[in-house]
Structures are given as structure tokens and as C-alpha cells.
Coordinates of C-alpha atoms in Angstrom, one line a residue:
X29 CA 7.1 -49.6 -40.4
X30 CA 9.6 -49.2 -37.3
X31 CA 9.6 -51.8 -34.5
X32 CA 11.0 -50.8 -31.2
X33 CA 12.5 -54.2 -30.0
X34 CA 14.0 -52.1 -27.2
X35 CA 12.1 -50.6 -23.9
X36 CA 12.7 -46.6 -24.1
X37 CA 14.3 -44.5 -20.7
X38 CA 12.7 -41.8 -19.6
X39 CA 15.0 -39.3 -19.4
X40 CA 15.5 -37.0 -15.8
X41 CA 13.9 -34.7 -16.9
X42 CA 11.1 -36.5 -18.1
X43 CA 11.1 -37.7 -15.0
X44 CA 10.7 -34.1 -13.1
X45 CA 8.0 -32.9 -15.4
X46 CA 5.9 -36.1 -14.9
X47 CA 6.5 -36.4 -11.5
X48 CA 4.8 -34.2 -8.6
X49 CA 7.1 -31.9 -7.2
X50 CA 7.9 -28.4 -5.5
X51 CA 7.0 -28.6 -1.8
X52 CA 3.8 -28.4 0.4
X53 CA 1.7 -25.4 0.0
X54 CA 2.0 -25.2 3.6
X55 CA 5.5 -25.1 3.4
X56 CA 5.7 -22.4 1.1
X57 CA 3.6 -20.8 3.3
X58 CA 5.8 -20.3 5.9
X59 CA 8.6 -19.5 4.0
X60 CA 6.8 -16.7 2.1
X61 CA 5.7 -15.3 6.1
X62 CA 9.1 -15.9 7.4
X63 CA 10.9 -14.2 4.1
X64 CA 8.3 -10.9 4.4
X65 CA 9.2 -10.7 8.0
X66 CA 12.2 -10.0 7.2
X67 CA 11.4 -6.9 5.3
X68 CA 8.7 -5.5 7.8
X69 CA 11.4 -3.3 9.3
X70 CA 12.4 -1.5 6.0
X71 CA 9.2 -1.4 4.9
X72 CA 8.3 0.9 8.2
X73 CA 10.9 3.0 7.6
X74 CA 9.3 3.4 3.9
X75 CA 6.0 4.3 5.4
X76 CA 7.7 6.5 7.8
X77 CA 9.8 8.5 5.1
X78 CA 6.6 8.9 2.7
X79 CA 4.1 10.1 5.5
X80 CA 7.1 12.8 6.5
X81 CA 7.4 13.6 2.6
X82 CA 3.6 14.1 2.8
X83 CA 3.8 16.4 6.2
X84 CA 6.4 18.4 4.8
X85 CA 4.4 19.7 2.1
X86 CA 3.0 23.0 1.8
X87 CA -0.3 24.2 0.5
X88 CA 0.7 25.2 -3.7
X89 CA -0.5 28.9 -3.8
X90 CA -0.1 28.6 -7.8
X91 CA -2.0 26.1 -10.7
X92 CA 1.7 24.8 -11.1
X93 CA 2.6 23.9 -7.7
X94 CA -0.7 22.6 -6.8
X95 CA -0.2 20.1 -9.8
X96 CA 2.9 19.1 -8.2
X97 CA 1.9 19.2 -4.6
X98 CA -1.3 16.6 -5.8
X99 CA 1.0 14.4 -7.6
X100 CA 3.6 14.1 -5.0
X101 CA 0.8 13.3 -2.6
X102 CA -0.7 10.6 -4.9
X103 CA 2.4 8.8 -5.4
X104 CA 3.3 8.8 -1.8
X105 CA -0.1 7.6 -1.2
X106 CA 0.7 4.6 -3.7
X107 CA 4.3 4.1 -2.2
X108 CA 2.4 4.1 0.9
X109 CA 0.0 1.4 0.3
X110 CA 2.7 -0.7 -1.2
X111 CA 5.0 -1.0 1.6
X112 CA 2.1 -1.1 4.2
X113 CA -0.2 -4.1 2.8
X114 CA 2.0 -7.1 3.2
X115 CA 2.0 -7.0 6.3
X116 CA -1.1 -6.2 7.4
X117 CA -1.6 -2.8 8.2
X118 CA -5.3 -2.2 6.6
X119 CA -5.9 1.1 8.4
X120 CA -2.8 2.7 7.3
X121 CA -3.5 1.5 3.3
X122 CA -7.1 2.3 4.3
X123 CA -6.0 6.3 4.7
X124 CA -3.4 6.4 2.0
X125 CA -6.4 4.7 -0.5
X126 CA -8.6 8.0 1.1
X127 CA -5.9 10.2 0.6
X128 CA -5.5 9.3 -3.3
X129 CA -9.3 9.7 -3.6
X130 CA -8.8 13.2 -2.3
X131 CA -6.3 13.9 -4.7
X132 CA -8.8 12.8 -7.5
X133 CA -11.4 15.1 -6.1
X134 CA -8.7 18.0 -5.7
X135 CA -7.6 17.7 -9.2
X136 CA -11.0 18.5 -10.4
X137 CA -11.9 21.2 -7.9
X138 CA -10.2 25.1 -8.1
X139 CA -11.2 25.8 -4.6
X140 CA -11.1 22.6 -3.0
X141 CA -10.4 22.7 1.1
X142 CA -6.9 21.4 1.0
X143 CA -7.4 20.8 5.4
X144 CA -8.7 17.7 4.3
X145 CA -5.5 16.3 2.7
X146 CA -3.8 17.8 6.4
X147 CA -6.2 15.6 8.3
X148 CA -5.4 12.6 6.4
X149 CA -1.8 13.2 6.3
X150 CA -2.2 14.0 10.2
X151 CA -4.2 10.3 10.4
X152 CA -1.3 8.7 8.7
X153 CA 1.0 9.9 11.4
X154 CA -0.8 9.1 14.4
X155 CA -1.7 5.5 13.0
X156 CA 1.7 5.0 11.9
X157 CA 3.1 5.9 16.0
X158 CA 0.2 3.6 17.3
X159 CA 1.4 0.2 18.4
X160 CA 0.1 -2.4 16.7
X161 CA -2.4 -3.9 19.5
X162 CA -4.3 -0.6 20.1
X163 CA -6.9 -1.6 18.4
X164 CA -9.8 0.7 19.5
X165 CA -7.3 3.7 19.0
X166 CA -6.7 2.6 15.2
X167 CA -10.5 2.1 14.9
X168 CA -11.4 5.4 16.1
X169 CA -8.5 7.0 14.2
X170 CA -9.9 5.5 11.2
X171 CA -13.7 5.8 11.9
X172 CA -13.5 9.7 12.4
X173 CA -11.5 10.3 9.5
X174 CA -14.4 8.3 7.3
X175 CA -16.8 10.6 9.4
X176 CA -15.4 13.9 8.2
X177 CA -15.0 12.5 4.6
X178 CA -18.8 11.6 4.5
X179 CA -19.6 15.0 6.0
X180 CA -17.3 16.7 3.8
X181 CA -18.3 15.1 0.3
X182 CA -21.9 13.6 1.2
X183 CA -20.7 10.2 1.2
X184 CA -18.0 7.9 2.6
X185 CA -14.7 6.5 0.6

């Protein structure tokens, strides 16, 4: 049998692991909204360049290019919705989340009314020159677009 006659020392390390540490979740808080702020201007630009992509798009008059045309829009969609969440823009990831759902319902339909991706691509635009504190504008924006999907398709997205 082994006596320890001696007191053991926790090493630094110990120390940390034991120990509370890291910093207030309040603090991390902040630092989290300050460090996204920084980013809120590239990530407009992002939404800006993916809703032009999406405008400059033409209606596929082939099986081929209408493959590509939907999974262009998809994928701007996504990118969309990525750059556009963190910082709060619900009606813009709102329409790009409608617009992917279109392209769902497009993929399965040969003669499906491709106005209805325009209209959403033309609600993307308009809620992406709104400034931010025209609220009713956005709402209505939004509202009349999930009007003419429900008329459309029977049901809202």
C-alpha cells in the first residue's frame, strides 16, 4: 500500500477545468451583436447580387434550361436566406423560403406559370430597396405576395 505523506498541487490546468470561467452570457452577447454588425454591410450587398442574379434570369424555353433556371433560383433563394437572417430581415427570408417552395412546385409541374417566380423575384426587390422602418410597406409587400400564393395554389406557404 502507498502513503502519500505529501499534500498534491493541482496543476493550472487543473485549475482552469475546475474552475468557472469564459465570460458573462451577457457579455458574449454583445460581442456576438457587435461582431455581426460588422458584417451587415456585406451581407446586403450579398442579398443585393443574388436578387439581381434572380432578375436577370430568363424564362428556360427547353427541359434543360428550365432545370437550370430552377436550380439557380433555388440556390439563390438559399444564399438569400443565409445572408438575410442574422440580422433580422424576416420578410426578405420570408420570400426567398416562398420562392424555394415555388421551385419545388415547378419542378414537378410541365406547365407551371413561371409569373409567379417574377412576382416573387419582383417582391425581393422592392423589400430589399424599402428602408428598414417602413413597416406597413414590408407588411403589405409580404401579405399580398402570400395572397396570390394561396389563390394560386389553394393554400398559403
Amino acid at each position: 500500500m502507498t502513503v502519500i505523506t505529501h499534500s498534491r498541487r493541482k496543476s493550472r490546468l487543473a485549475k482552469m477545468i475546475d474552475g468557472a470561467g469564459g465570460i458573462a452570457v451577457g457579455v458574449a452577447l454583445t460581442r456576438a451583436r457587435d461582431n455581426i454588425s460588422k458584417l451587415r454591410g456585406k451581407a446586403t450587398q450579398e442579398v443585393s447580387r443574388h436578387i439581381a442574379e434572380l432578375a436577370a434570369l430568363q424564362q428556360p424555353t427547353t427541359a434543360d434550361e428550365k432545370t437550370e433556371s430552377l436550380r439557380r433560383i433555388y440556390q439563390s433563394g438559399n444564399h438569400i436566406i443565409d445572408a438575410a437572417s442574422p440580422f433580422g430581415l424576416e420578410e426578405i427570408c420570408a420570400v426567398a423560403s416562398s420562392l424555394c417552395d415555388m421551385v419545388d412546385r415547378a419542378a414537378g409541374e410541365h406547365g407551371f406559370d413561371w409569373r409567379i417566380l417574377s412576382v416573387h423575384i419582383q417582391s425581393l426587390q422592392l423589400l430589399n430597396t424599402l428602408p428598414a422602418d417602413a413597416v406597413e410597406q414590408r407588411e403589405a409587400v409580404s401579405a399580398q405576395l402570400a395572397s396570390m400564393v394561396a389563390k394560386k395554389f389553394g393554400q398559403a406557404d
